Amino acid sequence: PGSAWQVMCLIHAFASTILDRVFLLARGLDGFRVSTRGVEELRRQLDRGRGVLLLGAHVGSFEVLRVLAAGRPECKLKLVMDKSKTPALTALLEALAPELADSVIDTGRGGTDIVLALSEAAREGAMITLLGDRGRPHEVMREVPFLGAPAPFPAAPWQIAALLEVPVVLCLGMYRGGNRYDLVFETLAEEVELPRADRNIALDAYIRHYAARLEHHLREAPCNWFNFYDFWQPQCIAEMQHAEYAAVQHARAS
C-alpha cells in the first residue's frame, strides 16, 4: 500500500485533471503546455487510410487528445464511451463544447447501431478511441500480469480492431503537474488477427502487450492511475470467467 503522501498526490492529480477538463473544453489548449511523443507513428498508421483504434486507459487525461483533435479538422476523432456512466459530468462537458458531442459513439445505444457507427468511422479513416482497462458487466475478460499480479482486462477492444481491420495504437495523456501534459502514442498492433482455433491465445498476447506498456508508463508516473477500486480483486476474475463461459455457451447454441 502507498503512503499517506502518495495517496494525497494521487488524489491531487486526479482532481487537477478533472478541473483541467473544464478549462480544456472551455478555452482549448490556451494556457496548457502539451508535448507529444510518437505522433509520426500515429500519422504513419493514419496514412494507410483505414482508420486507427486509439486504445487508452483511466490514466491521466484523455480530454487533451479530444481538444487537440478539435483544433485540427482533418483529424476525425470518434470517442467510444457510455454516457450513462457519468451523466452529470457528460452534460456539463457537452454544454462547454457542444461540437464534441458529435464525436461520441455512445455504447448505451443498441448493438447494431454501435457496429454501424464504428464501421462508418473506420471507412472515413477516423481515430476511434476507447479505454481498454475496464470491462462492462457481462463482458468477456482476459487475465494477464499487471503490476505484480494477474488482472482482468476486456477483450472487446481487440475484437473490435479485428472486425474493423484497423491497427491499434496506445494513447495516453500523462499529467505532469501544473499545466503540463504529455500525449504519448505507441503502435501496439499493425493488425489484429484472432484465428478461431487459437482465439484466446491470440487475445492474451495482445492484451498482455497492452498491459505491459501501460505498466511501463505508470511506473514512470504512478499518480496518473485513476482506477479507484481493487483492480485485482478475485470477484472481477470470477465475473470474467462467468462471462467467458456464457459467451462460449451462446456461441455453441448458435
Tab-separated table of C-alpha atoms in Angstrom:
chain	number	residue	atom	x	y	z
A	1	PRO	CA	0.000	0.000	0.000
A	2	GLY	CA	1.088	3.537	-0.687
A	3	SER	CA	1.989	6.102	1.949
A	4	ALA	CA	-0.370	8.885	3.001
A	5	TRP	CA	1.724	11.305	0.940
A	6	GLN	CA	1.448	9.121	-2.164
A	7	VAL	CA	-2.316	8.823	-1.712
A	8	MET	CA	-2.595	12.595	-1.364
A	9	CYS	CA	-0.527	13.121	-4.539
A	10	LEU	CA	-2.762	10.694	-6.426
A	11	ILE	CA	-5.971	12.412	-5.317
A	12	HIS	CA	-4.490	15.820	-6.128
A	13	ALA	CA	-3.504	14.668	-9.633
A	14	PHE	CA	-6.963	13.220	-10.245
A	15	ALA	CA	-8.696	16.398	-9.052
A	16	SER	CA	-6.377	18.506	-11.206
A	17	THR	CA	-7.200	16.567	-14.370
A	18	ILE	CA	-10.945	16.784	-13.669
A	19	LEU	CA	-10.709	20.567	-13.243
A	20	ASP	CA	-8.487	20.827	-16.313
A	21	ARG	CA	-11.173	19.104	-18.389
A	22	VAL	CA	-13.430	22.106	-17.841
A	23	PHE	CA	-10.732	24.604	-18.859
A	24	LEU	CA	-9.631	22.487	-21.830
A	25	LEU	CA	-13.143	22.360	-23.244
A	26	ALA	CA	-13.938	25.992	-22.435
A	27	ARG	CA	-10.661	27.551	-23.647
A	28	GLY	CA	-8.904	24.854	-25.640
A	29	LEU	CA	-5.168	24.425	-25.150
A	30	ASP	CA	-4.671	28.087	-24.225
A	31	GLY	CA	-2.659	28.139	-21.012
A	32	PHE	CA	-1.582	24.493	-21.255
A	33	ARG	CA	1.762	23.021	-22.243
A	34	VAL	CA	1.214	19.786	-24.173
A	35	SER	CA	4.135	17.803	-25.556
A	36	THR	CA	3.715	14.804	-27.840
A	37	ARG	CA	5.598	11.566	-28.396
A	38	GLY	CA	5.000	9.150	-31.238
A	39	VAL	CA	2.932	11.471	-33.450
A	40	GLU	CA	4.912	10.364	-36.509
A	41	GLU	CA	3.955	6.776	-35.755
A	42	LEU	CA	0.291	7.746	-35.489
A	43	ARG	CA	0.455	9.627	-38.797
A	44	ARG	CA	2.043	6.604	-40.454
A	45	GLN	CA	-0.889	4.464	-39.387
A	46	LEU	CA	-3.455	7.082	-40.450
A	47	ASP	CA	-1.802	7.440	-43.862
A	48	ARG	CA	-2.872	3.878	-44.589
A	49	GLY	CA	-6.399	5.270	-44.868
A	50	ARG	CA	-8.285	2.634	-42.920
A	51	GLY	CA	-8.655	4.331	-39.564
A	52	VAL	CA	-6.909	3.643	-36.273
A	53	LEU	CA	-8.090	2.302	-32.924
A	54	LEU	CA	-6.576	4.513	-30.208
A	55	LEU	CA	-6.536	2.472	-27.017
A	56	GLY	CA	-6.289	4.458	-23.800
A	57	ALA	CA	-6.901	3.798	-20.111
A	58	HIS	CA	-8.184	5.513	-16.986
A	59	VAL	CA	-4.816	7.219	-16.800
A	60	GLY	CA	-4.086	10.944	-16.891
A	61	SER	CA	-6.440	12.883	-19.177
A	62	PHE	CA	-7.987	11.745	-22.448
A	63	GLU	CA	-9.522	15.211	-22.841
A	64	VAL	CA	-6.198	16.562	-24.084
A	65	LEU	CA	-6.499	14.376	-27.176
A	66	ARG	CA	-10.096	15.455	-27.829
A	67	VAL	CA	-9.218	19.145	-27.661
A	68	LEU	CA	-6.061	18.712	-29.723
A	69	ALA	CA	-8.040	16.916	-32.446
A	70	ALA	CA	-10.831	19.521	-32.341
A	71	GLY	CA	-8.320	22.156	-33.409
A	72	ARG	CA	-7.411	20.121	-36.489
A	73	PRO	CA	-10.487	19.452	-38.679
A	74	GLU	CA	-8.541	16.973	-40.816
A	75	CYS	CA	-8.247	14.711	-37.754
A	76	LYS	CA	-11.519	12.837	-37.378
A	77	LEU	CA	-11.937	11.588	-33.812
A	78	LYS	CA	-14.624	9.245	-32.516
A	79	LEU	CA	-14.763	8.527	-28.794
A	80	VAL	CA	-16.449	5.280	-27.731
A	81	MET	CA	-17.983	5.714	-24.270
A	82	ASP	CA	-21.045	5.035	-22.138
A	83	LYS	CA	-22.710	8.384	-21.488
A	84	SER	CA	-24.890	6.895	-18.742
A	85	LYS	CA	-21.859	6.219	-16.507
A	86	THR	CA	-21.353	9.897	-15.554
A	87	PRO	CA	-24.430	11.738	-16.887
A	88	ALA	CA	-23.936	14.951	-14.890
A	89	LEU	CA	-20.289	15.373	-15.896
A	90	THR	CA	-21.045	14.413	-19.500
A	91	ALA	CA	-23.828	17.016	-19.682
A	92	LEU	CA	-21.508	19.696	-18.273
A	93	LEU	CA	-18.689	18.919	-20.699
A	94	GLU	CA	-21.046	18.836	-23.691
A	95	ALA	CA	-22.503	22.186	-22.628
A	96	LEU	CA	-18.985	23.651	-22.628
A	97	ALA	CA	-18.139	22.178	-26.041
A	98	PRO	CA	-21.307	21.110	-27.916
A	99	GLU	CA	-19.339	20.279	-31.063
A	100	LEU	CA	-17.514	17.485	-29.232
A	101	ALA	CA	-20.797	15.677	-28.544
A	102	ASP	CA	-20.943	14.709	-32.217
A	103	SER	CA	-17.664	12.841	-31.833
A	104	VAL	CA	-19.077	10.374	-29.286
A	105	ILE	CA	-20.242	6.849	-30.120
A	106	ASP	CA	-22.492	6.019	-27.170
A	107	THR	CA	-22.216	2.367	-26.112
A	108	GLY	CA	-25.591	2.725	-24.420
A	109	ARG	CA	-27.182	2.506	-27.880
A	110	GLY	CA	-28.217	-0.758	-29.486
A	111	GLY	CA	-25.533	-3.202	-30.592
A	112	THR	CA	-26.326	-2.825	-34.294
A	113	ASP	CA	-26.117	0.983	-34.108
A	114	ILE	CA	-22.706	0.763	-32.447
A	115	VAL	CA	-21.327	-1.617	-35.075
A	116	LEU	CA	-22.599	0.591	-37.907
A	117	ALA	CA	-21.132	3.725	-36.306
A	118	LEU	CA	-17.755	2.029	-35.792
A	119	SER	CA	-17.698	0.709	-39.360
A	120	GLU	CA	-18.517	4.151	-40.763
A	121	ALA	CA	-15.779	5.764	-38.666
A	122	ALA	CA	-13.221	3.229	-39.901
A	123	ARG	CA	-14.232	3.814	-43.525
A	124	GLU	CA	-13.714	7.550	-43.004
A	125	GLY	CA	-10.196	6.917	-41.713
A	126	ALA	CA	-11.063	8.218	-38.244
A	127	MET	CA	-9.258	7.752	-34.956
A	128	ILE	CA	-11.595	5.547	-32.914
A	129	THR	CA	-10.768	5.951	-29.248
A	130	LEU	CA	-11.761	3.844	-26.273
A	131	LEU	CA	-10.377	2.814	-22.900
A	132	GLY	CA	-9.047	-0.715	-22.593
A	133	ASP	CA	-8.573	-1.214	-18.864
A	134	ARG	CA	-12.173	-1.706	-17.693
A	135	GLY	CA	-14.866	-4.052	-18.914
A	136	ARG	CA	-18.630	-3.658	-18.882
A	137	PRO	CA	-20.953	-6.036	-16.975
A	138	HIS	CA	-21.105	-9.495	-18.575
A	139	GLU	CA	-18.264	-8.612	-20.945
A	140	VAL	CA	-15.605	-11.218	-21.737
A	141	MET	CA	-12.404	-10.500	-19.784
A	142	ARG	CA	-8.922	-11.965	-20.034
A	143	GLU	CA	-6.466	-12.253	-17.161
A	144	VAL	CA	-2.865	-11.079	-17.719
A	145	PRO	CA	0.032	-9.960	-15.468
A	146	PHE	CA	-0.145	-6.320	-14.416
A	147	LEU	CA	1.896	-4.517	-11.755
A	148	GLY	CA	2.877	-7.710	-9.988
A	149	ALA	CA	-0.365	-9.693	-10.053
A	150	PRO	CA	-2.898	-11.120	-12.526
A	151	ALA	CA	-5.594	-8.606	-13.504
A	152	PRO	CA	-8.667	-8.811	-15.777
A	153	PHE	CA	-8.781	-6.753	-18.985
A	154	PRO	CA	-11.615	-6.613	-21.548
A	155	ALA	CA	-11.324	-8.479	-24.828
A	156	ALA	CA	-13.737	-6.163	-26.676
A	157	PRO	CA	-11.193	-3.574	-27.943
A	158	TRP	CA	-9.209	-6.278	-29.700
A	159	GLN	CA	-12.312	-7.923	-31.101
A	160	ILE	CA	-13.382	-4.533	-32.485
A	161	ALA	CA	-9.955	-3.948	-34.057
A	162	ALA	CA	-10.051	-7.388	-35.678
A	163	LEU	CA	-13.566	-6.767	-37.005
A	164	LEU	CA	-12.715	-3.334	-38.424
A	165	GLU	CA	-9.278	-4.450	-39.658
A	166	VAL	CA	-7.550	-1.403	-38.164
A	167	PRO	CA	-4.227	-1.046	-36.327
A	168	VAL	CA	-4.180	-0.445	-32.571
A	169	VAL	CA	-2.208	2.473	-31.129
A	170	LEU	CA	-1.730	3.127	-27.425
A	171	CYS	CA	-2.724	6.684	-26.477
A	172	LEU	CA	-2.112	8.167	-23.025
A	173	GLY	CA	-2.442	11.790	-21.885
A	174	MET	CA	0.003	11.713	-18.967
A	175	TYR	CA	-0.390	14.512	-16.408
A	176	ARG	CA	2.979	16.029	-15.484
A	177	GLY	CA	1.857	18.549	-12.897
A	178	GLY	CA	0.772	22.166	-13.160
A	179	ASN	CA	-0.400	22.895	-16.705
A	180	ARG	CA	1.759	20.217	-18.360
A	181	TYR	CA	0.617	17.094	-20.214
A	182	ASP	CA	2.487	14.549	-22.296
A	183	LEU	CA	0.471	12.895	-25.079
A	184	VAL	CA	2.003	9.505	-25.894
A	185	PHE	CA	1.328	7.315	-28.957
A	186	GLU	CA	2.742	3.808	-29.455
A	187	THR	CA	1.725	1.194	-32.013
A	188	LEU	CA	0.560	-1.949	-30.221
A	189	ALA	CA	-0.500	-3.942	-33.296
A	190	GLU	CA	-0.279	-3.264	-37.029
A	191	GLU	CA	-3.261	-5.587	-37.391
A	192	VAL	CA	-5.221	-7.828	-35.041
A	193	GLU	CA	-5.729	-11.420	-36.090
A	194	LEU	CA	-7.874	-13.730	-33.953
A	195	PRO	CA	-7.801	-17.212	-35.508
A	196	ARG	CA	-10.724	-19.372	-34.474
A	197	ALA	CA	-8.553	-22.252	-33.260
A	198	ASP	CA	-6.276	-20.108	-31.053
A	199	ARG	CA	-8.531	-17.150	-30.310
A	200	ASN	CA	-7.863	-16.925	-26.576
A	201	ILE	CA	-4.113	-17.381	-27.020
A	202	ALA	CA	-4.050	-14.521	-29.527
A	203	LEU	CA	-6.227	-12.298	-27.326
A	204	ASP	CA	-3.982	-12.906	-24.320
A	205	ALA	CA	-0.885	-11.967	-26.326
A	206	TYR	CA	-2.368	-8.645	-27.485
A	207	ILE	CA	-3.746	-7.774	-24.048
A	208	ARG	CA	-0.506	-8.761	-22.314
A	209	HIS	CA	1.433	-6.371	-24.569
A	210	TYR	CA	-1.045	-3.552	-23.848
A	211	ALA	CA	-0.861	-4.201	-20.094
A	212	ALA	CA	2.946	-4.258	-20.178
A	213	ARG	CA	3.163	-0.884	-21.942
A	214	LEU	CA	0.541	0.576	-19.617
A	215	GLU	CA	2.560	-0.673	-16.643
A	216	HIS	CA	5.722	0.875	-18.089
A	217	HIS	CA	4.179	4.345	-18.239
A	218	LEU	CA	2.531	4.014	-14.832
A	219	ARG	CA	5.812	3.095	-13.179
A	220	GLU	CA	7.207	6.341	-14.579
A	221	ALA	CA	4.199	8.372	-13.362
A	222	PRO	CA	2.177	6.349	-10.791
A	223	CYS	CA	-0.017	9.296	-9.789
A	224	ASN	CA	-1.745	9.037	-13.172
A	225	TRP	CA	-3.520	5.782	-12.228
A	226	PHE	CA	-7.222	6.622	-11.765
A	227	ASN	CA	-8.881	3.237	-11.178
A	228	PHE	CA	-10.120	3.786	-7.629
A	229	TYR	CA	-11.141	0.228	-6.774
A	230	ASP	CA	-9.414	-3.108	-6.192
A	231	PHE	CA	-8.322	-3.685	-9.765
A	232	TRP	CA	-7.042	-7.184	-8.947
A	233	GLN	CA	-9.996	-8.332	-6.822
A	234	PRO	CA	-10.941	-12.037	-7.160
A	235	GLN	CA	-14.581	-11.068	-7.747
A	236	CYS	CA	-13.599	-9.379	-11.018
A	237	ILE	CA	-11.785	-12.512	-12.147
A	238	ALA	CA	-14.762	-14.692	-11.210
A	239	GLU	CA	-17.098	-12.437	-13.190
A	240	MET	CA	-14.651	-12.568	-16.098
A	241	GLN	CA	-14.722	-16.366	-16.100
A	242	HIS	CA	-18.520	-16.424	-15.848
A	243	ALA	CA	-18.864	-14.053	-18.806
A	244	GLU	CA	-16.428	-16.109	-20.870
A	245	TYR	CA	-18.355	-19.304	-20.099
A	246	ALA	CA	-21.659	-17.646	-21.041
A	247	ALA	CA	-20.152	-16.401	-24.317
A	248	VAL	CA	-18.913	-19.889	-25.186
A	249	GLN	CA	-22.307	-21.426	-24.404
A	250	HIS	CA	-24.046	-18.813	-26.557
A	251	ALA	CA	-21.658	-19.496	-29.454
A	252	ARG	CA	-22.312	-23.220	-29.210
A	253	ALA	CA	-26.077	-22.699	-29.122
A	254	SER	CA	-25.983	-20.563	-32.248
